[in-house]
Coordinates of C-alpha atoms in Angstrom, one line a residue:
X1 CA 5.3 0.0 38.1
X2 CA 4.2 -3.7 37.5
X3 CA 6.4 -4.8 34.5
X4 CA 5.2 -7.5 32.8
X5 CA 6.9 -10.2 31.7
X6 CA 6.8 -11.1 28.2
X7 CA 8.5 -13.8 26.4
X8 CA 8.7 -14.7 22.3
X9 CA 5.6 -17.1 22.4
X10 CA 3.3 -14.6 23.7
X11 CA 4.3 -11.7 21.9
X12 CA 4.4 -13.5 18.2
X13 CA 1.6 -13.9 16.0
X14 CA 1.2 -14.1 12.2
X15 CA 5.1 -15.0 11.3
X16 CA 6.1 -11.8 9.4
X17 CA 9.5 -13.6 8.1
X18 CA 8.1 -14.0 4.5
X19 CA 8.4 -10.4 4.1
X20 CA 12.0 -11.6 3.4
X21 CA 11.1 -13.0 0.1
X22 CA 9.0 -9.2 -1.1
X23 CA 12.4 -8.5 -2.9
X24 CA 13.0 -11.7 -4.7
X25 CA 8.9 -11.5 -5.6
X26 CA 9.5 -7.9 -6.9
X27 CA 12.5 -9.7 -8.9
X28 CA 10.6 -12.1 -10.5
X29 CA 8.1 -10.2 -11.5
X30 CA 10.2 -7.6 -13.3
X31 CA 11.9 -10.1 -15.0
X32 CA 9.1 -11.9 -16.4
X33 CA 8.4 -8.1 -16.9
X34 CA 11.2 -7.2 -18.8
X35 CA 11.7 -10.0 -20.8
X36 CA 8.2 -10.0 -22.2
X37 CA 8.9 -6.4 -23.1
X38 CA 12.0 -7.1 -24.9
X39 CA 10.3 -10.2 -27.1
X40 CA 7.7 -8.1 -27.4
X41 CA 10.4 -5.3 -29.1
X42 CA 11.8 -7.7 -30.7
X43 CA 8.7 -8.9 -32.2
X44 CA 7.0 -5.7 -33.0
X45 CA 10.4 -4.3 -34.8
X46 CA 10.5 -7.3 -36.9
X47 CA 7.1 -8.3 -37.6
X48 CA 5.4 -4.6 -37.7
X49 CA 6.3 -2.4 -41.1
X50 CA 6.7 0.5 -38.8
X51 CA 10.0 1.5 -39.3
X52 CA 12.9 1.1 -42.1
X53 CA 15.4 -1.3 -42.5
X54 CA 16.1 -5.3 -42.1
X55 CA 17.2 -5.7 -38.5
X56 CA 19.2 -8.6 -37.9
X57 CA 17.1 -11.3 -35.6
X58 CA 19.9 -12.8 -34.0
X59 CA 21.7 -9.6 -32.9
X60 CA 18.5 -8.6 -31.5
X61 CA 17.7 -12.0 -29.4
X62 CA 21.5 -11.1 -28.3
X63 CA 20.9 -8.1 -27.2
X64 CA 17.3 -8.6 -25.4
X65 CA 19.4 -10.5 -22.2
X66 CA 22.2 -8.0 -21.9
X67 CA 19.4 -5.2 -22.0
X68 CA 16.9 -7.1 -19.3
X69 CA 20.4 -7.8 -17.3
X70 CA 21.7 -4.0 -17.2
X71 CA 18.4 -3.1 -16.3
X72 CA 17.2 -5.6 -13.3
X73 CA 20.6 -4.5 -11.9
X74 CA 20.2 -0.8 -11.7
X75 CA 16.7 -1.3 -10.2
X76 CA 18.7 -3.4 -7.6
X77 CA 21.2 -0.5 -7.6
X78 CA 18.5 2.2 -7.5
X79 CA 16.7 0.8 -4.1
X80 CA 14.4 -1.1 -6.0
X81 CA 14.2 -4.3 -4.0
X82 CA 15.1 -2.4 -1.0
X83 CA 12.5 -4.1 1.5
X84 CA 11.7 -0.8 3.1
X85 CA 10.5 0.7 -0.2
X86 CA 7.6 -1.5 -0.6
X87 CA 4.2 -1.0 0.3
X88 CA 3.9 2.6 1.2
X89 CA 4.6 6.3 -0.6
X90 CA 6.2 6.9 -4.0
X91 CA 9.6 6.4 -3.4
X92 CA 9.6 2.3 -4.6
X93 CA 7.9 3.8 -8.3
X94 CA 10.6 6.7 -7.9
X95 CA 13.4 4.2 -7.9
X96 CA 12.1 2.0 -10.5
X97 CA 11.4 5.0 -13.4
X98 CA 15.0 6.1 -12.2
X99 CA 16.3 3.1 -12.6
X100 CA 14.4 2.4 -16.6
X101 CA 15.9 5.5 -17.5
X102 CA 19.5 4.9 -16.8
X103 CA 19.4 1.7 -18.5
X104 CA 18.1 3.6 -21.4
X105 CA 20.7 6.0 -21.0
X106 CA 23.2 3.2 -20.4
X107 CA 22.3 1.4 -23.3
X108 CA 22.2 4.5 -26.2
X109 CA 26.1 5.6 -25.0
X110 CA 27.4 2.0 -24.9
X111 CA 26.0 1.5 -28.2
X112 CA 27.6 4.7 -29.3
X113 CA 30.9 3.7 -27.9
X114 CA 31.1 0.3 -28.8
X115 CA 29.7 1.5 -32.5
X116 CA 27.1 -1.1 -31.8
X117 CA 23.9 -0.1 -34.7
X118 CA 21.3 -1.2 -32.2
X119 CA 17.4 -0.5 -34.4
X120 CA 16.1 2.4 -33.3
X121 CA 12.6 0.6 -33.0
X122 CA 14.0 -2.1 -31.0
X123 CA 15.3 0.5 -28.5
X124 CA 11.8 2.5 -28.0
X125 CA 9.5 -0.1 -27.8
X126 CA 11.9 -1.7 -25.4
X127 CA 11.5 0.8 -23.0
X128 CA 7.9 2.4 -24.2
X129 CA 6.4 -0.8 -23.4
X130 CA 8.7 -1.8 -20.4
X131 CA 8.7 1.3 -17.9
X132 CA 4.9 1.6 -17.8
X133 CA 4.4 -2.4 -17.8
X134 CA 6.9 -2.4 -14.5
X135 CA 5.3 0.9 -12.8
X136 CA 1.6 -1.3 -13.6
X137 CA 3.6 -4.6 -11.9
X138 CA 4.9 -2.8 -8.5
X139 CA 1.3 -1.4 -8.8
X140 CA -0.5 -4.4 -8.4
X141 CA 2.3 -6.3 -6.1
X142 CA 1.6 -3.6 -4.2
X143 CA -2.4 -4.1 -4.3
X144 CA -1.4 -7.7 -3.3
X145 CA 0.8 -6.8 -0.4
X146 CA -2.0 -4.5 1.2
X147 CA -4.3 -7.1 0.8
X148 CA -2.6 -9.3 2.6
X149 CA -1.7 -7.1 5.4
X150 CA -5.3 -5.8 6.0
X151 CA -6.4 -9.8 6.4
X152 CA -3.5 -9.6 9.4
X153 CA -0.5 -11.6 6.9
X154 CA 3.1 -10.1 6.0
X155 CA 2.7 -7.6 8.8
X156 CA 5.6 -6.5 11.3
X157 CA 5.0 -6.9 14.7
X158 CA 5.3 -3.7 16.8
X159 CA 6.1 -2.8 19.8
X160 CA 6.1 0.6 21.3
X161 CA 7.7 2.8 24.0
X162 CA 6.7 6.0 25.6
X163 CA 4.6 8.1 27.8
X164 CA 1.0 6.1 27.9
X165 CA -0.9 9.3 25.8
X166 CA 1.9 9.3 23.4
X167 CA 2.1 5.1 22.8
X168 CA -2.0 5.9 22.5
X169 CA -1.9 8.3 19.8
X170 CA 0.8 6.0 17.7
X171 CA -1.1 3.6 18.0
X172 CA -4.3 4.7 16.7
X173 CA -2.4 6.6 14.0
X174 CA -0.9 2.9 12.8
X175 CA -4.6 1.4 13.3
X176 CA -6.2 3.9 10.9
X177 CA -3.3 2.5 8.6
X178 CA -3.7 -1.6 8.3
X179 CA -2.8 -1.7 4.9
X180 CA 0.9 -0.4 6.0
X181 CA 1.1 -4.4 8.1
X182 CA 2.3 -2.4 11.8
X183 CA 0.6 -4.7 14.1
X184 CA 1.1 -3.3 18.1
X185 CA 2.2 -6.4 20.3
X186 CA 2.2 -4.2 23.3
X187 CA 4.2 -0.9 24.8
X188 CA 7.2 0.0 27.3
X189 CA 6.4 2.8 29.9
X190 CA 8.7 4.7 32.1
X191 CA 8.9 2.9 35.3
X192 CA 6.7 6.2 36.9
X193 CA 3.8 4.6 35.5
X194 CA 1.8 1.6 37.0
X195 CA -0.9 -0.8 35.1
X196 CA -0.7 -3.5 32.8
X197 CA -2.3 -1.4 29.9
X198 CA -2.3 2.0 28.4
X199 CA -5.6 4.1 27.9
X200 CA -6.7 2.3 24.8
X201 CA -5.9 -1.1 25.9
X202 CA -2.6 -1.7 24.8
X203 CA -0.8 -4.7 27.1
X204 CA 1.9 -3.3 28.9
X205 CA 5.0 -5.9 28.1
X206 CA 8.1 -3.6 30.4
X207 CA 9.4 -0.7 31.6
X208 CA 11.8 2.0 29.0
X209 CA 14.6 1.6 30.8
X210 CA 14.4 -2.7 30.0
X211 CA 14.5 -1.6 26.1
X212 CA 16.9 -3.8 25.1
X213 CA 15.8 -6.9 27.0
X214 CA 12.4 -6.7 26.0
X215 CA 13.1 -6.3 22.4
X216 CA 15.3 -9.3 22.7
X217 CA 13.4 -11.9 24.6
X218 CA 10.1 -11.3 22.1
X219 CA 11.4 -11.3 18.8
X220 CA 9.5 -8.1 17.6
X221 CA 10.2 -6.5 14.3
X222 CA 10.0 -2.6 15.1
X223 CA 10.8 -0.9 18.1
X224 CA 8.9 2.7 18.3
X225 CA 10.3 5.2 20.1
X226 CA 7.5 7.7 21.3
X227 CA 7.9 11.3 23.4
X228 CA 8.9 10.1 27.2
X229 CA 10.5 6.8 26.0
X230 CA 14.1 8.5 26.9
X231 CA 16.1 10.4 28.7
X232 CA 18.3 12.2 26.1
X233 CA 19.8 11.1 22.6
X234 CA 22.8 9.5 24.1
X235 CA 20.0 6.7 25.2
X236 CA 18.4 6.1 22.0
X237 CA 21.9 5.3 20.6
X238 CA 23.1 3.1 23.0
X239 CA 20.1 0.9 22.7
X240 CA 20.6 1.3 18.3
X241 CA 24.5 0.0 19.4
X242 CA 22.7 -2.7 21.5
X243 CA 20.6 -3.8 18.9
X244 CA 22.2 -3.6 15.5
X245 CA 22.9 -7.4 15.6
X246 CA 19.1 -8.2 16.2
X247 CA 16.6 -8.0 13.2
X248 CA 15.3 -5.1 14.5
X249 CA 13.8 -2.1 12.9
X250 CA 14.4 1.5 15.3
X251 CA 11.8 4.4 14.6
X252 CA 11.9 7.3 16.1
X253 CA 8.4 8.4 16.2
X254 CA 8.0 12.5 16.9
X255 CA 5.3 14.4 18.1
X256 CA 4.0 15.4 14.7
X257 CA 0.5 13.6 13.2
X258 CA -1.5 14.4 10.1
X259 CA 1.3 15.8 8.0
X260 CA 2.0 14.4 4.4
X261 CA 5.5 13.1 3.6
X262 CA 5.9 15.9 0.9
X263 CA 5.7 18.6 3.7
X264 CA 8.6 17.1 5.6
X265 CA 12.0 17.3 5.4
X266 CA 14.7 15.7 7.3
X267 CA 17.8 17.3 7.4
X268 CA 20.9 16.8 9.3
X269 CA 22.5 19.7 11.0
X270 CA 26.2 18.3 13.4
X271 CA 24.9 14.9 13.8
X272 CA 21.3 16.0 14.7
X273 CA 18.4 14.8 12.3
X274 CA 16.3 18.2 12.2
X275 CA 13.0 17.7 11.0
X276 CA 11.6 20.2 8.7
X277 CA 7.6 20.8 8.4
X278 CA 6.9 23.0 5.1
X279 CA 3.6 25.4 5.5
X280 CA -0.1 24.5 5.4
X281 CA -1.7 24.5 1.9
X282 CA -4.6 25.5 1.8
X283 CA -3.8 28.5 -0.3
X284 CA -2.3 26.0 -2.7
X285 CA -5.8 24.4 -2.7
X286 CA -7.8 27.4 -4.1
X287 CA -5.1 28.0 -6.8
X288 CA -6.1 28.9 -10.7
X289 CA -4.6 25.7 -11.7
X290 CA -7.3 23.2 -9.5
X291 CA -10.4 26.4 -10.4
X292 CA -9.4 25.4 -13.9
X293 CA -9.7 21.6 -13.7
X294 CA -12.9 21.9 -12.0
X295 CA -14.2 23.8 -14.6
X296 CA -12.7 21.3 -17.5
X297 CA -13.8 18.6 -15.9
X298 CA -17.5 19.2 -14.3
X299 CA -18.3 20.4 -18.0
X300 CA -17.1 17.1 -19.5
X301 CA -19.0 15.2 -16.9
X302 CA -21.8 16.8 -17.7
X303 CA -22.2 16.6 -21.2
X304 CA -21.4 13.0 -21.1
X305 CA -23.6 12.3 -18.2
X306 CA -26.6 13.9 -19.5
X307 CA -28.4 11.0 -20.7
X308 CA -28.6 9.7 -16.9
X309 CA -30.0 12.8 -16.0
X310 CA -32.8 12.3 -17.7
X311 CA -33.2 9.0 -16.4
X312 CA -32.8 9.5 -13.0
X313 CA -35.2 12.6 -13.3
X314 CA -38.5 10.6 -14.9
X315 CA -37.4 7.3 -12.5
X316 CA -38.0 10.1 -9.5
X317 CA -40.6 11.9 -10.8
X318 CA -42.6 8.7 -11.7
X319 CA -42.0 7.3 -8.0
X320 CA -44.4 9.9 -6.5
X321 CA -44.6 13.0 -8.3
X322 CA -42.1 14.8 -6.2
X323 CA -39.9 17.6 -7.0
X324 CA -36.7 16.1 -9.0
X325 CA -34.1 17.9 -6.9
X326 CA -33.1 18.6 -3.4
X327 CA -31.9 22.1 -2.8
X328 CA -29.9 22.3 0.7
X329 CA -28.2 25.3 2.2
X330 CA -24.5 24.9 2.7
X331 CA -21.2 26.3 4.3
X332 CA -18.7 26.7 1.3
X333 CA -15.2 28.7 1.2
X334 CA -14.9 30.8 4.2
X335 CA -18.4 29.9 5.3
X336 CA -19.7 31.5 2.4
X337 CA -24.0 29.8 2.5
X338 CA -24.7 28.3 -1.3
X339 CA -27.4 26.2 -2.2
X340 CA -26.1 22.4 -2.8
X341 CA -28.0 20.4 -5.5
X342 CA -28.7 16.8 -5.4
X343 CA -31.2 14.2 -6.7
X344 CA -34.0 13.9 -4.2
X345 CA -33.3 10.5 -2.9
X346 CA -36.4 10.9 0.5
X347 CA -39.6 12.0 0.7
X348 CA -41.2 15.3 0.4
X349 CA -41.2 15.8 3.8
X350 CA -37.9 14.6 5.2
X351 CA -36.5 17.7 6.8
X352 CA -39.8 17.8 8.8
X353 CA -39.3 14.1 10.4
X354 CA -35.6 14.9 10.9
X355 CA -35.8 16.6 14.5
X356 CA -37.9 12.5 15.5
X357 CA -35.2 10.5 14.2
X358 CA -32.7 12.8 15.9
X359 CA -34.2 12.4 19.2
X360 CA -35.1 8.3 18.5
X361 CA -31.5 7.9 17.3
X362 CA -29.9 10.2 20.4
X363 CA -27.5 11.6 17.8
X364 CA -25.4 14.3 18.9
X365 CA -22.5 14.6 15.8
X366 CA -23.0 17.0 13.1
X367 CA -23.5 14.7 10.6
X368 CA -26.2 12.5 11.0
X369 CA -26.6 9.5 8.8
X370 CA -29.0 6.4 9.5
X371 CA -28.3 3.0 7.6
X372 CA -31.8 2.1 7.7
X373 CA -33.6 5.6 7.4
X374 CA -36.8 5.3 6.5
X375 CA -37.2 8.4 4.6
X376 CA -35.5 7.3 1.4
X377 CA -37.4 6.3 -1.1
X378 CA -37.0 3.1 -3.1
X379 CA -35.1 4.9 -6.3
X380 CA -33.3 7.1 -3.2
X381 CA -31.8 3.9 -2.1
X382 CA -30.4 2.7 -5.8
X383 CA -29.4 6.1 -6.2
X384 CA -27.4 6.5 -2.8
X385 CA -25.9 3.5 -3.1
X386 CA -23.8 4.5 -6.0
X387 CA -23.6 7.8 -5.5
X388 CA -25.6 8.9 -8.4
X389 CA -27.4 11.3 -6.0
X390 CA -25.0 13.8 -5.9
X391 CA -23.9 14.1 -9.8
X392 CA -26.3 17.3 -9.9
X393 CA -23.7 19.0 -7.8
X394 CA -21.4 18.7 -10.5
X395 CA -23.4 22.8 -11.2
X396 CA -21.8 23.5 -8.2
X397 CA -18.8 22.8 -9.2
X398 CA -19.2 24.5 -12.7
X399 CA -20.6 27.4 -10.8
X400 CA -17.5 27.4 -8.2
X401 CA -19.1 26.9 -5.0
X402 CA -17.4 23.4 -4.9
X403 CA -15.0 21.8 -6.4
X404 CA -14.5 18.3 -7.4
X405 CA -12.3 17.1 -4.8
X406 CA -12.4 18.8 -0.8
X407 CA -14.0 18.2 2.4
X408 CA -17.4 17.3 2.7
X409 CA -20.0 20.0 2.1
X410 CA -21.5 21.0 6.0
X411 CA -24.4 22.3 7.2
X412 CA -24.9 25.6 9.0
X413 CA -25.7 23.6 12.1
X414 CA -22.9 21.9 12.6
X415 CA -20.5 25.0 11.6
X416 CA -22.1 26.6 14.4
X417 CA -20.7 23.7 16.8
X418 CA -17.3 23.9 14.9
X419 CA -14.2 24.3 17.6
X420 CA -11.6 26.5 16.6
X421 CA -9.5 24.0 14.6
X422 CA -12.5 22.8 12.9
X423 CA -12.9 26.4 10.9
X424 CA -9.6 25.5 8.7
X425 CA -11.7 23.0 6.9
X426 CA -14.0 26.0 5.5
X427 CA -10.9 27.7 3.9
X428 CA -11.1 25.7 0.4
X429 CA -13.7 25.2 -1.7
X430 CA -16.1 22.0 -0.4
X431 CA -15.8 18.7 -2.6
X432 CA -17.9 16.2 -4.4
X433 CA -15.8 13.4 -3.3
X434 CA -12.8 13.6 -0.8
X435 CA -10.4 11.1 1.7
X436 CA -13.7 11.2 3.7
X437 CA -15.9 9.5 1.3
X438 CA -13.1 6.8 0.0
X439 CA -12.2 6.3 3.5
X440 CA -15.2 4.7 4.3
X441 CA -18.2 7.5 3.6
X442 CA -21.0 7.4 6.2
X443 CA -18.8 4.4 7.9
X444 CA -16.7 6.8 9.5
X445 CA -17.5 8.6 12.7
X446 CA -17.8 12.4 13.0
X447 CA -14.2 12.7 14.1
X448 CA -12.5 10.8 11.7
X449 CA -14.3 12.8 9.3
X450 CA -13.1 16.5 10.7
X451 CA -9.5 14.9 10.9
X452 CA -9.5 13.3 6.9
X453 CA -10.7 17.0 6.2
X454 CA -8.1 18.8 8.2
X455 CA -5.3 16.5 6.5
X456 CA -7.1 17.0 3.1
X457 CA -6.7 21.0 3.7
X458 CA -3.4 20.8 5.3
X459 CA -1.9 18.5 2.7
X460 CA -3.1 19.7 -0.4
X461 CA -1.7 18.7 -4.0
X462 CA -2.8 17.7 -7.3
X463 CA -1.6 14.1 -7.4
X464 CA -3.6 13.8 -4.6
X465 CA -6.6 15.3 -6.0
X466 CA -6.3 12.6 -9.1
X467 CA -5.7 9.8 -6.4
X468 CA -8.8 10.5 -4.8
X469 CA -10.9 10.8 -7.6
X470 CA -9.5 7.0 -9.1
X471 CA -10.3 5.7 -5.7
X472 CA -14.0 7.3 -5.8
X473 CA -14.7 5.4 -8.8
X474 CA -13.2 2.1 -6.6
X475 CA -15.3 3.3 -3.6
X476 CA -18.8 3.9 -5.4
X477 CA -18.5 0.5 -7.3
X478 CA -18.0 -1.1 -3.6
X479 CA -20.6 1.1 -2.2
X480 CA -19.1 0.7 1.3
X481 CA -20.6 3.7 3.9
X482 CA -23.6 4.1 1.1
X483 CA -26.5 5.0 2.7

């Protein structure tokens, strides 16, 4: 194999060395956090006539620091400012709600031991206003940090080793991911293989067996270790003995994609990291308890949402004396057909143009979408573009053919190109919104769209149901992939 010689200038881009500082911003910010928690305790137990009793000022202002102290040290303690705990999963909120209640916990038995009469107004408002306010902060440091990584700052600069199909697939998994700041420099092969780059165009920068070197000479910040990188374990920790004096992160990436970090499990078993994947769950997703929120919900939506109804009806109606709604055929749970609902956003005759624009367009995906198709209507393309087309469906839902969250409803014609893996996505009910539409809606292309559905099945829970639907609201206002 031609190895490629690469050296620190060619290799580093964006300096990712700031991420140092994450921790100390985290600090700050729940200081200032804290604090204003604490003076606002302080304030509301002396100013508001909520509860009984004259507290003393002054032992209050002397107890606010000690508090805010305790408390910025467990989150320290807890893994709070842990630099691998920002940016990505629950774990870094985790820590810091762990972390609030010890210190409330901390503080209410050294009170009772020291016989310290700490106002009990003081003490709840400390921590009713303080927990949320510092789960709201790491919320929106977080917004920041994602930010910043999707416009190529604070990012670590990857390299990656391994057979060229495996580098490939890592890749493209940390490429659908920007917001996590893994930027791929370039990948080590075993010295079998020839060429300067892998399959999707990734530079080849060495050969597996020059690990060390490599990581060495170009100043990278995580090392990836894919299937076909090495030759047995006793390899991969040599190289970690080789490298745990360089500021260098080790991953072990396996063989596994598309699988939520609640479904795995990591356990050791004599020194051997086993990883355990749970079952599917897509049972889970058709469970009483998700039927039941549908049901709650839809109704509310509807009763509030009535009023635009009516609008939207006479604005289509008045356009060109059309029917209101468009009534589609559907595949729902286990490709049972229904009739989907919408506002008629094109005109009469759109289905009959369809099989033109198919052939001028050459599209052969299952879901066709045009940007500039010039069957919608005028109010179609107002009503598209926030999404207010598809509210009718919210009958659907009430009637249980969807649900409010799941994978996109499909048409017959493209079940009937479905491969076999495809079929999974027909096992829960079909959704009004899902990771497809705040992913990118019509942006996306026809297989990114199968695979958000296939994770969406496989990975089911209600957190991530109530994710999705805050990010829809985020997604329509933006109304990126609307058309």
């Amino acid at each position: 194999m031609t190895s490629v010689s690469v050296q620190r200038s060619e290799v580093e881009s964006t300096p990712s060395r700031a991420l140092r500082y994450l921790p100390f911003t985290a600090l700050v910010v729940d200081l200032a956090i804290t604090t204003a928690s604490a003076l606002l305790a302080i304030g509301g137990r002396v100013r508001l006539d909520v509860f009984t009793g004259s507290p003393d000022t002054r032992s209050l202002l002397l107890a606010a620091p000690i508090i805010v102290l305790a408390w910025l040290i467990l989150v320290f303690a807890f893994g709070g400012y842990r630099l691998d705990a920002f940016g990505v999963g629950t774990d870094e909120y985790k820590r810091v709600i762990n972390a609030s209640l010890a210190t409330a916990g901390a503080v209410s038995v050294a009170c009772f031991l020291a016989k310290v009469s700490l106002p009990r107004g003081f003490f709840l408002l400390v921590f009713v206003v303080g927990v949320p306010a510092l789960t709201v902060g790491r919320f929106v440091l977080r917004r920041a940090l994602h930010r910043a990584r999707e416009q190529g700052l604070l990012g670590y600069r990857v390299l990656i080793a391994g057979a060229p199909s495996h580098v490939d697939e890592i890749a493209a998994v940390l490429r659908r991911a920007p917001w996590l700041g893994y930027r791929v420099e370039g990948a080590l092969l075993p010295s079998t293989h020839d060429g300067r780059v892998t399959g999707s165009g990734i530079p080849v920068v060495g050969t597996c067996d020059r690990v060390t070197d490599v990581v060495r000479d170009s100043g990278i910040d995580v090392i990836f270790f894919a299937e076909g990188a090495l030759a047995s374990a006793a390899d991969l920790r040599r190289i970690a003995w080789d490298l745990e004096h360089e500021d260098v992160q080790v991953v072990v990436a396996p063989s596994v994609t598309d699988v939520s970090g609640e479904r795995v499990r990591v356990r050791p078993v004599g020194g051997l990291p086993l990883m355990h994947i749970d079952r599917p769950r897509s049972t889970d997703a058709s469970h009483w308890g998700k039927r039941l929120f549908d049901i709650v919900g839809s109704a509310a939506l509807l009763a509030v949402l009535s009023p635009v109804f009516l609008v939207v009806a006479l604005r289509i109606k008045v356009h060109d004396g059309g029917p209101v709604f468009f009534r589609q055929t559907r595949t729902g749970r286990n490709g049972e057909p229904f009739e989907c609902l919408k506002f008629r956003t094109m005109v009469v005759d759109a289905e009959n143009r369809l099989s033109t624009l198919l052939d001028v367009s050459g599209s052969t995906e299952g879901l066709f979408k045009l940007k500039d198709d010039p069957r919608v209507t005028r109010p179609g393309r107002w009503l598209r573009r926030y999404s207010i087309d598809e509210l009718p469906q919210l009958t659907n839902v009430l009637r249980g053919k969807m649900s409010l969250v799941g994978p996109r409803p499909p048409l017959p014609r493209e079940v009937a190109t479905y491969q076999k893996d495809m079929h999974r996505r027909l096992r829960v009910r079909p959704g009004m919104t899902g990771l497809w539409q705040v992913s990118g809606r019509s942006n996306l292309s026809w297989t990114e769209a199968i695979r958000l559905d296939l994770y969406y099945v496989d990975n089911w829970s209600m957190i991530q149901d109530l994710n999705i639907l805050g990010k829809t609201v985020w997604a329509v206002l933006r109304s990126d992939g609307a058309y």
